[in-house]
């Protein structure tokens, strides 16, 4: 058995592009057009078992992680996922551990799902775009109905069952202008792990869709939230965007593929076994093979896949190579590189003005965090040290006053209730 030469992540799509929602900005719904001959867009049991075996064999680490995506994976039903776990147990090598993650829109999660997810220790990612009016603008059912209430119910169910839940918030034209409202909504909801994913939907040669957030506005969105997070929530809320911005200052490689120097290690296996270079490049040009014909490990090592990853670095315009925050983004995701640099060179990331604004704005304070972390200060103590450095004293707050964390709740119902005390 030969393992892959490097770590990888597979976005397995056992239901293909099938989804119970009709989000107007979704980039994956139209991928069903790649399979026009009819038939079920559902990974068969035989293929599912073959994929699980090949994934286990290819994984170079003792910890084997499966990521189930879509479309909407829960549309396959709970018995399908019971079968997944059964097959993983059947083929798990002695001494190795298997974990699962699932990305869902949250509309089909109920108590039975939660009992299963908790028992099998699934990590859950759930998509919600902020308060009701902002979320329901684009994330709707096939009939145009709203979904916010159902997603909130699912998040509360997951919390009740103590299931780790990461929230993914798409930043689009509808919510990009309200960063404070969006962030405080998630704080009040009790979200502990958060990612802000910018919507960039290309239209024409260099245009974008009506739903796409302006690049500068996305940068301002991140800056506004960063300022509040820095003042109140370091160690309480983990925000992937800020974690990634911190990594270069700690001398640590980026974890998120869009900010790595090269890419190609986060791939897609479709419902029929087709292998694609990336979730945003599911098209005939980037179909590398099929795991029914070529083992997964061989496809991962395919020269075309390696070249796909290197193109991200090698295709950077000179404007990016000379940029003072290059290591923070490495040019961003290749799918978004359709703008021109100030001197007219092609290949600039559409989001460049916003990303540069955020990385420049946050860097001085992230340097402080990095310095404290290198000196051994635990994450949960960073806030105290930063306030001490800045000469800030914690404000004296009455039980019925608004909580200084900015949640909008009374102090007694928020930080005081969580066991945090104020100085005498």
Short mmCIF file of C-alpha atoms in Angstrom, two decimals:
data_model
loop_
_atom_site.label_atom_id
_atom_site.label_comp_id
_atom_site.label_asym_id
_atom_site.label_seq_id
_atom_site.Cartn_x
_atom_site.Cartn_y
_atom_site.Cartn_z
CA UNK A 1 0.00 0.00 0.00
CA UNK A 2 1.50 3.33 -1.11
CA UNK A 3 0.35 6.56 0.54
CA UNK A 4 0.31 10.02 -1.02
CA UNK A 5 3.52 12.02 -0.74
CA UNK A 6 1.75 14.89 1.02
CA UNK A 7 -1.36 15.61 3.05
CA UNK A 8 -4.57 16.19 1.10
CA UNK A 9 -8.25 16.91 1.62
CA UNK A 10 -11.03 15.47 -0.50
CA UNK A 11 -14.36 17.22 -0.79
CA UNK A 12 -16.39 14.08 -1.42
CA UNK A 13 -19.73 14.80 -3.07
CA UNK A 14 -21.80 11.61 -2.79
CA UNK A 15 -24.94 13.51 -3.89
CA UNK A 16 -23.16 15.56 -6.55
CA UNK A 17 -24.73 18.98 -7.00
CA UNK A 18 -28.16 17.92 -5.71
CA UNK A 19 -29.53 20.29 -3.07
CA UNK A 20 -32.88 21.07 -1.45
CA UNK A 21 -32.17 24.83 -1.62
CA UNK A 22 -31.87 27.24 -4.53
CA UNK A 23 -29.40 29.84 -3.26
CA UNK A 24 -29.07 32.44 -6.00
CA UNK A 25 -25.30 32.77 -5.57
CA UNK A 26 -24.49 29.02 -5.46
CA UNK A 27 -21.53 28.09 -7.67
CA UNK A 28 -22.20 24.34 -7.60
CA UNK A 29 -25.84 23.79 -8.57
CA UNK A 30 -25.13 23.96 -12.28
CA UNK A 31 -22.46 21.22 -12.04
CA UNK A 32 -25.24 18.66 -12.58
CA UNK A 33 -25.03 19.74 -16.25
CA UNK A 34 -21.76 17.79 -16.41
CA UNK A 35 -23.87 14.62 -16.16
CA UNK A 36 -26.71 15.16 -18.67
CA UNK A 37 -27.51 11.51 -19.38
CA UNK A 38 -29.88 11.10 -16.47
CA UNK A 39 -29.57 8.52 -13.75
CA UNK A 40 -29.17 8.95 -10.04
CA UNK A 41 -26.74 11.61 -8.80
CA UNK A 42 -25.99 9.39 -5.82
CA UNK A 43 -22.75 7.57 -5.15
CA UNK A 44 -23.51 3.85 -5.21
CA UNK A 45 -22.63 1.63 -2.27
CA UNK A 46 -19.94 -0.18 -4.30
CA UNK A 47 -18.29 3.08 -5.36
CA UNK A 48 -18.65 4.52 -1.87
CA UNK A 49 -16.77 1.55 -0.43
CA UNK A 50 -14.09 1.80 -3.10
CA UNK A 51 -13.61 5.50 -2.37
CA UNK A 52 -13.35 4.92 1.38
CA UNK A 53 -10.75 2.18 0.89
CA UNK A 54 -8.70 4.31 -1.52
CA UNK A 55 -8.87 7.36 0.75
CA UNK A 56 -7.65 5.34 3.73
CA UNK A 57 -4.81 3.84 1.68
CA UNK A 58 -3.74 7.22 0.30
CA UNK A 59 -3.71 9.09 3.63
CA UNK A 60 -0.10 9.60 4.82
CA UNK A 61 -1.08 10.35 8.44
CA UNK A 62 -2.39 8.17 11.26
CA UNK A 63 -5.44 10.43 11.52
CA UNK A 64 -7.69 9.88 8.50
CA UNK A 65 -10.19 12.65 7.83
CA UNK A 66 -13.20 12.46 5.49
CA UNK A 67 -15.05 15.60 4.39
CA UNK A 68 -18.60 15.20 3.00
CA UNK A 69 -19.84 18.04 0.78
CA UNK A 70 -22.39 18.80 -1.88
CA UNK A 71 -24.75 20.05 -3.08
CA UNK A 72 -26.34 19.10 0.20
CA UNK A 73 -25.02 15.81 1.63
CA UNK A 74 -27.79 15.34 4.22
CA UNK A 75 -30.28 14.98 1.36
CA UNK A 76 -29.00 11.40 1.05
CA UNK A 77 -30.59 10.53 4.38
CA UNK A 78 -29.23 9.33 7.69
CA UNK A 79 -29.03 5.65 6.68
CA UNK A 80 -26.54 6.58 3.95
CA UNK A 81 -24.22 8.09 6.53
CA UNK A 82 -24.68 5.12 8.83
CA UNK A 83 -23.42 3.05 5.91
CA UNK A 84 -20.42 5.39 5.52
CA UNK A 85 -19.42 4.86 9.15
CA UNK A 86 -19.98 1.11 8.85
CA UNK A 87 -17.65 0.91 5.84
CA UNK A 88 -15.03 3.05 7.57
CA UNK A 89 -15.02 0.72 10.56
CA UNK A 90 -14.76 -2.30 8.27
CA UNK A 91 -11.64 -0.96 6.55
CA UNK A 92 -9.97 1.06 9.31
CA UNK A 93 -6.40 -0.17 9.81
CA UNK A 94 -5.41 -1.11 13.35
CA UNK A 95 -3.93 1.76 15.29
CA UNK A 96 -5.38 4.48 13.05
CA UNK A 97 -8.28 6.85 13.73
CA UNK A 98 -10.99 8.06 11.36
CA UNK A 99 -12.85 11.35 11.73
CA UNK A 100 -15.60 12.86 9.58
CA UNK A 101 -16.70 16.37 8.73
CA UNK A 102 -19.87 17.42 6.96
CA UNK A 103 -20.77 20.78 5.40
CA UNK A 104 -24.50 21.41 5.42
CA UNK A 105 -27.09 24.13 4.90
CA UNK A 106 -28.65 22.93 8.15
CA UNK A 107 -32.25 22.73 6.97
CA UNK A 108 -32.58 18.94 7.37
CA UNK A 109 -30.85 18.51 10.74
CA UNK A 110 -33.10 17.10 13.47
CA UNK A 111 -32.70 15.22 16.75
CA UNK A 112 -32.05 11.90 15.03
CA UNK A 113 -29.31 13.44 12.93
CA UNK A 114 -27.81 15.06 16.02
CA UNK A 115 -27.76 11.82 17.98
CA UNK A 116 -25.86 10.20 15.11
CA UNK A 117 -23.44 13.10 14.60
CA UNK A 118 -22.69 13.25 18.32
CA UNK A 119 -22.22 9.50 18.68
CA UNK A 120 -19.88 9.34 15.67
CA UNK A 121 -18.03 12.57 16.60
CA UNK A 122 -18.68 14.34 13.32
CA UNK A 123 -17.42 17.88 12.89
CA UNK A 124 -20.17 20.00 11.36
CA UNK A 125 -19.90 23.09 9.21
CA UNK A 126 -23.13 25.02 8.77
CA UNK A 127 -23.86 27.90 6.41
CA UNK A 128 -25.69 31.01 7.57
CA UNK A 129 -25.23 34.57 6.34
CA UNK A 130 -26.14 36.56 9.45
CA UNK A 131 -29.46 38.00 10.69
CA UNK A 132 -32.69 36.89 9.06
CA UNK A 133 -33.09 39.68 6.50
CA UNK A 134 -29.50 39.31 5.29
CA UNK A 135 -29.52 35.50 5.20
CA UNK A 136 -32.92 35.10 3.53
CA UNK A 137 -32.04 37.49 0.74
CA UNK A 138 -30.24 34.75 -1.21
CA UNK A 139 -30.49 31.47 0.75
CA UNK A 140 -33.95 30.23 -0.21
CA UNK A 141 -35.79 26.99 -0.93
CA UNK A 142 -36.67 25.71 -4.39
CA UNK A 143 -39.98 27.49 -4.04
CA UNK A 144 -38.40 30.74 -2.92
CA UNK A 145 -39.21 30.24 0.76
CA UNK A 146 -37.04 31.50 3.60
CA UNK A 147 -34.60 29.25 5.50
CA UNK A 148 -33.18 31.32 8.37
CA UNK A 149 -35.50 30.05 11.11
CA UNK A 150 -34.78 26.42 10.27
CA UNK A 151 -31.01 26.94 10.24
CA UNK A 152 -31.10 28.69 13.61
CA UNK A 153 -33.05 25.74 15.04
CA UNK A 154 -30.40 23.36 13.72
CA UNK A 155 -27.52 25.36 15.21
CA UNK A 156 -29.25 25.32 18.60
CA UNK A 157 -29.83 21.58 18.28
CA UNK A 158 -26.17 20.99 17.49
CA UNK A 159 -25.16 23.05 20.53
CA UNK A 160 -27.58 21.11 22.71
CA UNK A 161 -25.92 17.86 21.65
CA UNK A 162 -22.45 19.40 22.13
CA UNK A 163 -21.49 18.82 18.50
CA UNK A 164 -18.56 20.95 17.27
CA UNK A 165 -20.00 23.41 14.79
CA UNK A 166 -18.13 25.81 12.52
CA UNK A 167 -20.19 28.59 10.98
CA UNK A 168 -19.52 29.66 7.40
CA UNK A 169 -20.88 33.08 6.51
CA UNK A 170 -20.83 34.04 2.85
CA UNK A 171 -20.07 37.75 2.49
CA UNK A 172 -22.12 39.15 -0.39
CA UNK A 173 -23.57 42.45 -1.51
CA UNK A 174 -26.51 41.99 0.82
CA UNK A 175 -24.55 41.79 4.08
CA UNK A 176 -21.14 43.33 3.34
CA UNK A 177 -22.33 46.78 4.42
CA UNK A 178 -23.41 45.60 7.88
CA UNK A 179 -20.34 44.01 9.49
CA UNK A 180 -21.20 45.00 13.06
CA UNK A 181 -24.74 43.63 12.84
CA UNK A 182 -23.48 40.40 11.27
CA UNK A 183 -20.74 39.84 13.83
CA UNK A 184 -22.84 40.67 16.88
CA UNK A 185 -25.56 38.35 15.58
CA UNK A 186 -23.09 35.47 15.63
CA UNK A 187 -21.80 36.47 19.06
CA UNK A 188 -25.32 36.46 20.47
CA UNK A 189 -25.92 33.08 18.85
CA UNK A 190 -22.92 31.74 20.78
CA UNK A 191 -20.81 30.90 17.72
CA UNK A 192 -17.24 29.98 18.65
CA UNK A 193 -15.76 29.11 15.23
CA UNK A 194 -16.46 31.42 12.32
CA UNK A 195 -15.36 31.91 8.74
CA UNK A 196 -16.21 34.82 6.44
CA UNK A 197 -16.15 33.57 2.85
CA UNK A 198 -16.26 36.31 0.19
CA UNK A 199 -18.62 35.68 -2.70
CA UNK A 200 -16.89 36.28 -6.02
CA UNK A 201 -19.05 35.18 -8.94
CA UNK A 202 -17.45 36.05 -12.24
CA UNK A 203 -19.61 37.39 -15.04
CA UNK A 204 -18.20 38.05 -18.48
CA UNK A 205 -14.51 38.77 -18.98
CA UNK A 206 -13.77 40.76 -15.83
CA UNK A 207 -17.21 41.54 -14.41
CA UNK A 208 -18.94 40.07 -11.37
CA UNK A 209 -22.51 39.14 -10.51
CA UNK A 210 -24.97 41.45 -8.80
CA UNK A 211 -24.63 39.38 -5.61
CA UNK A 212 -20.83 39.77 -5.42
CA UNK A 213 -19.53 42.09 -2.71
CA UNK A 214 -17.31 44.97 -3.90
CA UNK A 215 -13.67 44.21 -3.09
CA UNK A 216 -13.06 47.36 -1.02
CA UNK A 217 -16.26 46.76 0.93
CA UNK A 218 -15.12 43.24 1.79
CA UNK A 219 -11.89 44.65 3.18
CA UNK A 220 -13.77 47.20 5.26
CA UNK A 221 -16.09 44.42 6.49
CA UNK A 222 -13.12 42.42 7.79
CA UNK A 223 -11.44 45.48 9.32
CA UNK A 224 -14.55 46.47 11.26
CA UNK A 225 -15.06 42.99 12.65
CA UNK A 226 -11.36 42.60 13.41
CA UNK A 227 -11.39 45.77 15.53
CA UNK A 228 -14.26 44.51 17.67
CA UNK A 229 -12.82 41.00 17.90
CA UNK A 230 -9.44 42.40 18.97
CA UNK A 231 -11.01 44.52 21.72
CA UNK A 232 -13.38 41.91 23.13
CA UNK A 233 -13.17 38.39 21.74
CA UNK A 234 -9.62 37.08 21.38
CA UNK A 235 -9.65 33.60 22.88
CA UNK A 236 -13.45 33.52 22.89
CA UNK A 237 -14.22 33.37 19.17
CA UNK A 238 -11.93 31.81 16.58
CA UNK A 239 -12.24 33.49 13.17
CA UNK A 240 -10.48 31.63 10.39
CA UNK A 241 -9.72 34.78 8.40
CA UNK A 242 -7.82 36.23 11.36
CA UNK A 243 -6.08 32.95 12.17
CA UNK A 244 -4.77 32.83 8.61
CA UNK A 245 -3.59 36.45 8.76
CA UNK A 246 -1.67 35.61 11.94
CA UNK A 247 0.11 32.54 10.56
CA UNK A 248 2.85 34.27 8.53
CA UNK A 249 3.73 36.39 11.57
CA UNK A 250 4.23 33.18 13.56
CA UNK A 251 6.31 31.63 10.79
CA UNK A 252 3.64 28.96 10.22
CA UNK A 253 2.38 27.80 6.84
CA UNK A 254 -1.16 28.76 5.89
CA UNK A 255 -3.80 26.10 6.57
CA UNK A 256 -6.36 27.50 4.13
CA UNK A 257 -5.66 26.57 0.51
CA UNK A 258 -6.54 29.99 -0.93
CA UNK A 259 -3.67 31.61 0.99
CA UNK A 260 -1.03 28.93 0.42
CA UNK A 261 1.80 29.58 -2.01
CA UNK A 262 0.72 26.61 -4.13
CA UNK A 263 -2.55 24.71 -4.14
CA UNK A 264 -3.95 21.45 -5.49
CA UNK A 265 -4.21 19.55 -2.21
CA UNK A 266 -7.96 20.15 -1.74
CA UNK A 267 -9.65 18.10 -4.42
CA UNK A 268 -13.10 16.85 -5.40
CA UNK A 269 -14.49 13.37 -5.94
CA UNK A 270 -17.92 13.51 -7.57
CA UNK A 271 -20.78 11.05 -7.13
CA UNK A 272 -19.59 8.85 -10.04
CA UNK A 273 -15.93 8.79 -9.02
CA UNK A 274 -14.73 11.64 -11.24
CA UNK A 275 -11.76 13.49 -9.75
CA UNK A 276 -11.41 17.27 -10.21
CA UNK A 277 -8.51 19.53 -9.31
CA UNK A 278 -10.49 21.82 -7.01
CA UNK A 279 -14.02 22.56 -5.83
CA UNK A 280 -13.99 25.76 -7.91
CA UNK A 281 -12.63 24.03 -11.01
CA UNK A 282 -15.14 21.26 -11.52
CA UNK A 283 -15.15 21.34 -15.31
CA UNK A 284 -13.96 19.10 -18.16
CA UNK A 285 -10.59 20.85 -18.36
CA UNK A 286 -9.79 20.04 -14.74
CA UNK A 287 -11.09 16.46 -14.65
CA UNK A 288 -7.94 14.45 -13.90
CA UNK A 289 -9.47 10.97 -13.89
CA UNK A 290 -11.90 8.61 -12.19
CA UNK A 291 -11.20 6.49 -9.14
CA UNK A 292 -12.93 3.52 -10.81
CA UNK A 293 -10.13 3.52 -13.37
CA UNK A 294 -7.15 4.96 -11.46
CA UNK A 295 -6.55 4.71 -7.71
CA UNK A 296 -6.98 7.95 -5.79
CA UNK A 297 -3.33 8.03 -4.71
CA UNK A 298 -2.17 7.94 -8.34
CA UNK A 299 -4.53 10.74 -9.34
CA UNK A 300 -3.30 12.89 -6.44
CA UNK A 301 0.25 12.46 -7.76
CA UNK A 302 -0.74 13.03 -11.39
CA UNK A 303 1.56 15.57 -13.12
CA UNK A 304 -1.47 17.56 -14.29
CA UNK A 305 -2.65 17.94 -10.70
CA UNK A 306 0.81 18.98 -9.54
CA UNK A 307 1.00 21.52 -12.37
CA UNK A 308 -2.40 22.90 -11.40
CA UNK A 309 -1.02 23.60 -7.92
CA UNK A 310 2.19 25.22 -9.15
CA UNK A 311 0.38 27.57 -11.53
CA UNK A 312 -0.93 29.51 -8.55
CA UNK A 313 2.60 30.57 -7.58
CA UNK A 314 4.11 30.76 -11.06
CA UNK A 315 1.27 32.85 -12.50
CA UNK A 316 1.54 35.71 -10.00
CA UNK A 317 1.81 39.14 -11.65
CA UNK A 318 4.82 41.27 -10.74
CA UNK A 319 2.56 43.65 -8.79
CA UNK A 320 1.84 40.79 -6.37
CA UNK A 321 5.44 39.64 -6.17
CA UNK A 322 6.44 43.15 -5.05
CA UNK A 323 3.58 43.50 -2.54
CA UNK A 324 4.45 43.97 1.14
CA UNK A 325 1.65 41.60 2.22
CA UNK A 326 2.32 38.89 -0.36
CA UNK A 327 2.91 36.22 2.29
CA UNK A 328 -0.48 36.98 3.79
CA UNK A 329 -2.45 35.95 0.71
CA UNK A 330 -0.05 34.63 -1.98
CA UNK A 331 -2.38 36.08 -4.57
CA UNK A 332 -5.52 34.45 -3.19
CA UNK A 333 -7.64 31.84 -4.95
CA UNK A 334 -6.81 31.36 -8.66
CA UNK A 335 -10.52 31.42 -9.52
CA UNK A 336 -10.61 35.10 -8.52
CA UNK A 337 -7.56 36.22 -10.53
CA UNK A 338 -9.31 37.92 -13.42
CA UNK A 339 -8.57 41.59 -12.68
CA UNK A 340 -5.67 43.69 -13.96
CA UNK A 341 -2.87 45.28 -11.97
CA UNK A 342 -2.44 49.09 -12.00
CA UNK A 343 0.10 48.72 -14.82
CA UNK A 344 -2.24 46.53 -16.87
CA UNK A 345 -0.89 43.05 -16.21
CA UNK A 346 -3.54 40.35 -16.05
CA UNK A 347 -3.95 37.91 -13.16
CA UNK A 348 -4.67 40.18 -10.20
CA UNK A 349 -7.14 38.87 -7.66
CA UNK A 350 -10.49 40.68 -7.82
CA UNK A 351 -10.40 40.94 -4.01
CA UNK A 352 -6.90 42.45 -3.91
CA UNK A 353 -7.91 45.98 -2.75
CA UNK A 354 -9.97 44.58 0.10
CA UNK A 355 -7.49 41.91 1.15
CA UNK A 356 -4.61 44.38 1.10
CA UNK A 357 -6.64 46.82 3.19
CA UNK A 358 -7.41 44.17 5.79
CA UNK A 359 -3.91 42.69 6.01
CA UNK A 360 -2.34 46.14 6.31
CA UNK A 361 -4.88 47.26 8.91
CA UNK A 362 -4.62 44.16 11.10
CA UNK A 363 -0.87 43.52 10.91
CA UNK A 364 0.33 45.80 13.78
CA UNK A 365 -2.04 44.25 16.28
CA UNK A 366 -1.52 40.73 14.97
CA UNK A 367 2.21 41.27 15.52
CA UNK A 368 1.44 41.94 19.19
CA UNK A 369 -0.54 38.69 19.39
CA UNK A 370 2.24 36.76 17.65
CA UNK A 371 4.83 38.15 20.07
CA UNK A 372 2.77 37.12 23.09
CA UNK A 373 2.11 33.66 21.68
CA UNK A 374 5.81 33.11 20.99
CA UNK A 375 6.54 34.03 24.59
CA UNK A 376 4.19 31.29 25.75
CA UNK A 377 1.06 33.26 26.71
CA UNK A 378 -1.99 30.94 26.44
CA UNK A 379 -4.69 32.01 23.97
CA UNK A 380 -7.23 32.48 26.75
CA UNK A 381 -4.91 34.99 28.47
CA UNK A 382 -4.09 37.09 25.40
CA UNK A 383 -6.84 39.63 26.07
CA UNK A 384 -5.53 40.38 29.57
CA UNK A 385 -1.98 40.88 28.32
CA UNK A 386 -3.02 43.08 25.41
CA UNK A 387 -5.12 45.31 27.65
CA UNK A 388 -2.26 45.58 30.11
CA UNK A 389 0.15 46.58 27.32
CA UNK A 390 -2.25 49.25 26.11
CA UNK A 391 -2.81 50.54 29.65
CA UNK A 392 -6.51 49.72 29.45
CA UNK A 393 -8.48 48.93 32.55
CA UNK A 394 -11.55 46.76 32.33
CA UNK A 395 -14.59 49.01 32.74
CA UNK A 396 -16.75 48.61 35.79
CA UNK A 397 -20.08 47.35 34.55
CA UNK A 398 -23.31 46.94 36.50
CA UNK A 399 -25.26 43.70 36.27
CA UNK A 400 -28.00 45.33 34.21
CA UNK A 401 -25.69 47.42 32.00
CA UNK A 402 -24.97 46.43 28.40
CA UNK A 403 -22.15 43.89 28.33
CA UNK A 404 -18.82 45.50 27.38
CA UNK A 405 -18.13 42.65 24.94
CA UNK A 406 -20.60 44.27 22.54
CA UNK A 407 -23.03 41.34 22.37
CA UNK A 408 -26.06 43.56 22.99
CA UNK A 409 -27.04 41.49 26.03
CA UNK A 410 -27.09 42.65 29.63
CA UNK A 411 -23.83 42.00 31.47
CA UNK A 412 -25.52 39.54 33.87
CA UNK A 413 -26.79 37.50 30.93
CA UNK A 414 -23.49 37.48 29.06
CA UNK A 415 -19.91 37.60 30.37
CA UNK A 416 -20.93 37.73 34.05
CA UNK A 417 -23.15 34.71 33.47
CA UNK A 418 -20.22 32.85 31.85
CA UNK A 419 -18.18 33.20 35.03
CA UNK A 420 -15.99 36.16 34.08
CA UNK A 421 -15.50 38.70 36.83
CA UNK A 422 -14.49 42.31 36.89
CA UNK A 423 -11.65 43.80 38.93
CA UNK A 424 -12.40 45.43 42.29
#
